[in-house]
Amino acid sequence: MKLNILKNICLGGLILLSATSCEDFLTEKPEGTMNAQSYFRTKDGYEYLVKAGYEPVRYVTRRSVTYTLGTDIYTSPGRGLDYGNVKDKVEYSKTYLRGMNEYYKTSIDARNGDFLWMFIDGYNLIQRANTIISYGQQADISEELREQRAGEAKFLRALAYYYLTEQFGDIPLLIEEVTEPHFTAERTPEKDIYAFLIQDLEGCYSKVASKNDQAEFGRVTRGAIKTLLSKIYLTRSYKSYAESNDAKRAYELAEDVIKNEGYSLLTNFEDIFREDNEKNDEIIFSVQYSTNLQTNWSGNTDYSTYQPFIYAIPGMGAKLEYMERYTGTVAPTRAAYQLFDRSWDTRFDKTFQREYFANEAKPFSAGAFGEIMVGQKMIHCVFPDEHQMTREEKDLLPYFVVNFDEYADQPLVGGLKDDDGDYRVNGFAQDENGNDKKARYYVYPGIKKFKDSKALYSDGGENGTRDHFEFRLGEVYLIAAEASLKAGLGDGAGYLQKLRNRAALTGTAPALELTIDNILDERARELMGEERRFLDLKRTGKLRERVFTKKMNERAARALEVFGPEQAFKDEYLTRPIPYDWAQTLRNIIAQNPGYDY
């Protein structure tokens, strides 16, 4: 029987950044007093240490805005394009298009908190992995187990380094446990980090258990290491320091995972994300969460991140269904919805949530449409290929209707009319001084794949309990397709077609030419809400073209128009700034990345 390695273990405080800080972790054992260092050298203690090393993966994988906003398929919902009766549209846009999504200069500078925490979380995981490797060399365990656990730790370390390097470029390469504070640091060239990661992973994947041999679900498997290694090779194949066989090796590894590691595509795309089906044959590596508040920390935020901010609408209270803290963070762009052809592709309806319902009753005087009953439809989103309703048609319905051209950047207007003749909900309503009279709600079809009926409602309800899927087989098919195209060999088109056929109503999808843009489009359709899109666009060199030239992210494109490259996007922003709060603690000076200041 497989066991979830993190579901029933309290990880808080088990490993801190130095081994000497763990003195009080275990003060009494049946066989006598034992300090943490001694305990971690025992078999039981070492296994506990290894399990604890998985906990910071939650933070490394959940900081979504740094990987999604400002891309072709994800944007920030809200003001900036909802002009209404605004006379000076340029100044209006300048007032509100100032976020990370728009690459506004002061929102993505060295003091940005999201970049800082991404940096901290990444190095926390690296330290934990190094600690596991260090103690493994001393622990009273078999050589086979020592190599297996070291392989798991090397995967975790490589995952953190891959994400950090792709975001920040040259960063310190730490491959040993830190046992005392360091007040100086040196940035290791990105080229050298990639070489280390590849050598490290090539040397360890054969020592780690396969999917079918891994006794505890949630641990790193041989297939997971091969998947990450394939992605690292593929990414390096685009770099100036690429080696000639990088794309070929990426393809070989991806194909190996597809054919030999025991994974398989599920027949029904929707079944991948069914709540009772987290341990399915398509999942290669998932980050574990729990229904226990003590072990779940702040939980998985996949569902709430991609849902609209609607909890304050009367009848749609801040309960489980409409989580408060993270809602309205990331919305699909209109271009993202248009990538789907609903005439054959079932993934659209299985990915997006078009209707929202009341979860609390309201009297006639308080409800937007009069009396509200629990379960009553409150919002209906019109899909791009459907009839777009006029204001008159909307007014005939007892719920809000959101047309495609209103997604994410036009506020809700509707409901009964009060004595002043205005709708009860009207985001455009202003007084004589131009101040908003009513709340603004920006609605769009949220991503429903991560629906969590067991979410723990606390501090806004963001404590999701479902596992986060970091790698699954569907993405490996896409890696194989892209590596095949880049290397000029293999059956990339065949792998792409198999994935599309799985999504097709009839089981056979229209053929698709193997081009990088088609692969990026297919990644969006298959992995909406899952992929780290910023890294895909950076890797392929397509961010400027798709976001700004094609204007697939309307808010980001508009910001560049009104601000220009001095205050909005420039190519240097493909690499993030070194965080100020880290650099200022050092006794030596660390050079900042081009395009930024400290």
PDB file of C-alpha atoms in Angstrom, residues 69 75-83 92-93 96-98 101-102 308-309 327-332 334 406-412 428 440-444 554-555:
ATOM      1  CA  LEU A  69       1.812  37.311 -15.004  1.00  0.00           C
ATOM      2  CA  THR A  75      -2.862  38.545 -16.913  1.00  0.00           C
ATOM      3  CA  SER A  76      -3.997  40.586 -13.918  1.00  0.00           C
ATOM      4  CA  PRO A  77      -7.728  41.303 -13.733  1.00  0.00           C
ATOM      5  CA  GLY A  78      -8.815  44.820 -12.858  1.00  0.00           C
ATOM      6  CA  ARG A  79      -8.761  48.438 -13.847  1.00  0.00           C
ATOM      7  CA  GLY A  80      -6.799  50.069 -16.624  1.00  0.00           C
ATOM      8  CA  LEU A  81      -8.749  49.189 -19.774  1.00  0.00           C
ATOM      9  CA  ASP A  82     -12.285  49.813 -18.446  1.00  0.00           C
ATOM     10  CA  TYR A  83     -12.544  53.312 -19.819  1.00  0.00           C
ATOM     11  CA  TYR A  92      -6.257  56.456 -16.962  1.00  0.00           C
ATOM     12  CA  SER A  93      -4.177  53.539 -18.216  1.00  0.00           C
ATOM     13  CA  TYR A  96      -3.748  51.588 -13.162  1.00  0.00           C
ATOM     14  CA  LEU A  97      -1.409  49.611 -15.425  1.00  0.00           C
ATOM     15  CA  ARG A  98       1.456  49.586 -12.930  1.00  0.00           C
ATOM     16  CA  ASN A 101       1.843  41.916 -15.262  1.00  0.00           C
ATOM     17  CA  GLU A 102       2.578  45.202 -17.022  1.00  0.00           C
ATOM     18  CA  PRO A 308     -12.282  35.768 -10.019  1.00  0.00           C
ATOM     19  CA  PHE A 309     -12.764  38.096  -7.063  1.00  0.00           C
ATOM     20  CA  THR A 327      -8.981  35.225  -5.656  1.00  0.00           C
ATOM     21  CA  GLY A 328      -8.619  37.675  -8.472  1.00  0.00           C
ATOM     22  CA  THR A 329      -4.832  37.196  -8.631  1.00  0.00           C
ATOM     23  CA  VAL A 330      -4.344  35.657 -12.075  1.00  0.00           C
ATOM     24  CA  ALA A 331      -6.782  35.522 -14.986  1.00  0.00           C
ATOM     25  CA  PRO A 332      -6.416  33.872 -18.382  1.00  0.00           C
ATOM     26  CA  ARG A 334      -8.691  36.666 -23.809  1.00  0.00           C
ATOM     27  CA  GLU A 406     -15.715  41.964 -20.780  1.00  0.00           C
ATOM     28  CA  TYR A 407     -13.578  39.221 -19.259  1.00  0.00           C
ATOM     29  CA  ALA A 408     -11.248  40.400 -16.486  1.00  0.00           C
ATOM     30  CA  ASP A 409     -11.080  44.096 -17.350  1.00  0.00           C
ATOM     31  CA  GLN A 410     -14.706  45.370 -17.484  1.00  0.00           C
ATOM     32  CA  PRO A 411     -16.609  45.604 -14.168  1.00  0.00           C
ATOM     33  CA  LEU A 412     -19.939  43.908 -13.577  1.00  0.00           C
ATOM     34  CA  PHE A 428     -18.846  52.316 -13.632  1.00  0.00           C
ATOM     35  CA  ARG A 440     -16.027  46.828  -8.969  1.00  0.00           C
ATOM     36  CA  TYR A 441     -16.032  43.107  -9.717  1.00  0.00           C
ATOM     37  CA  TYR A 442     -13.967  41.855 -12.641  1.00  0.00           C
ATOM     38  CA  VAL A 443     -15.220  38.432 -13.688  1.00  0.00           C
ATOM     39  CA  TYR A 444     -14.009  35.790 -16.132  1.00  0.00           C
ATOM     40  CA  GLU A 554      -3.700  43.416 -23.696  1.00  0.00           C
ATOM     41  CA  ARG A 555      -2.816  45.057 -20.398  1.00  0.00           C
TER      42      ARG A 555
END
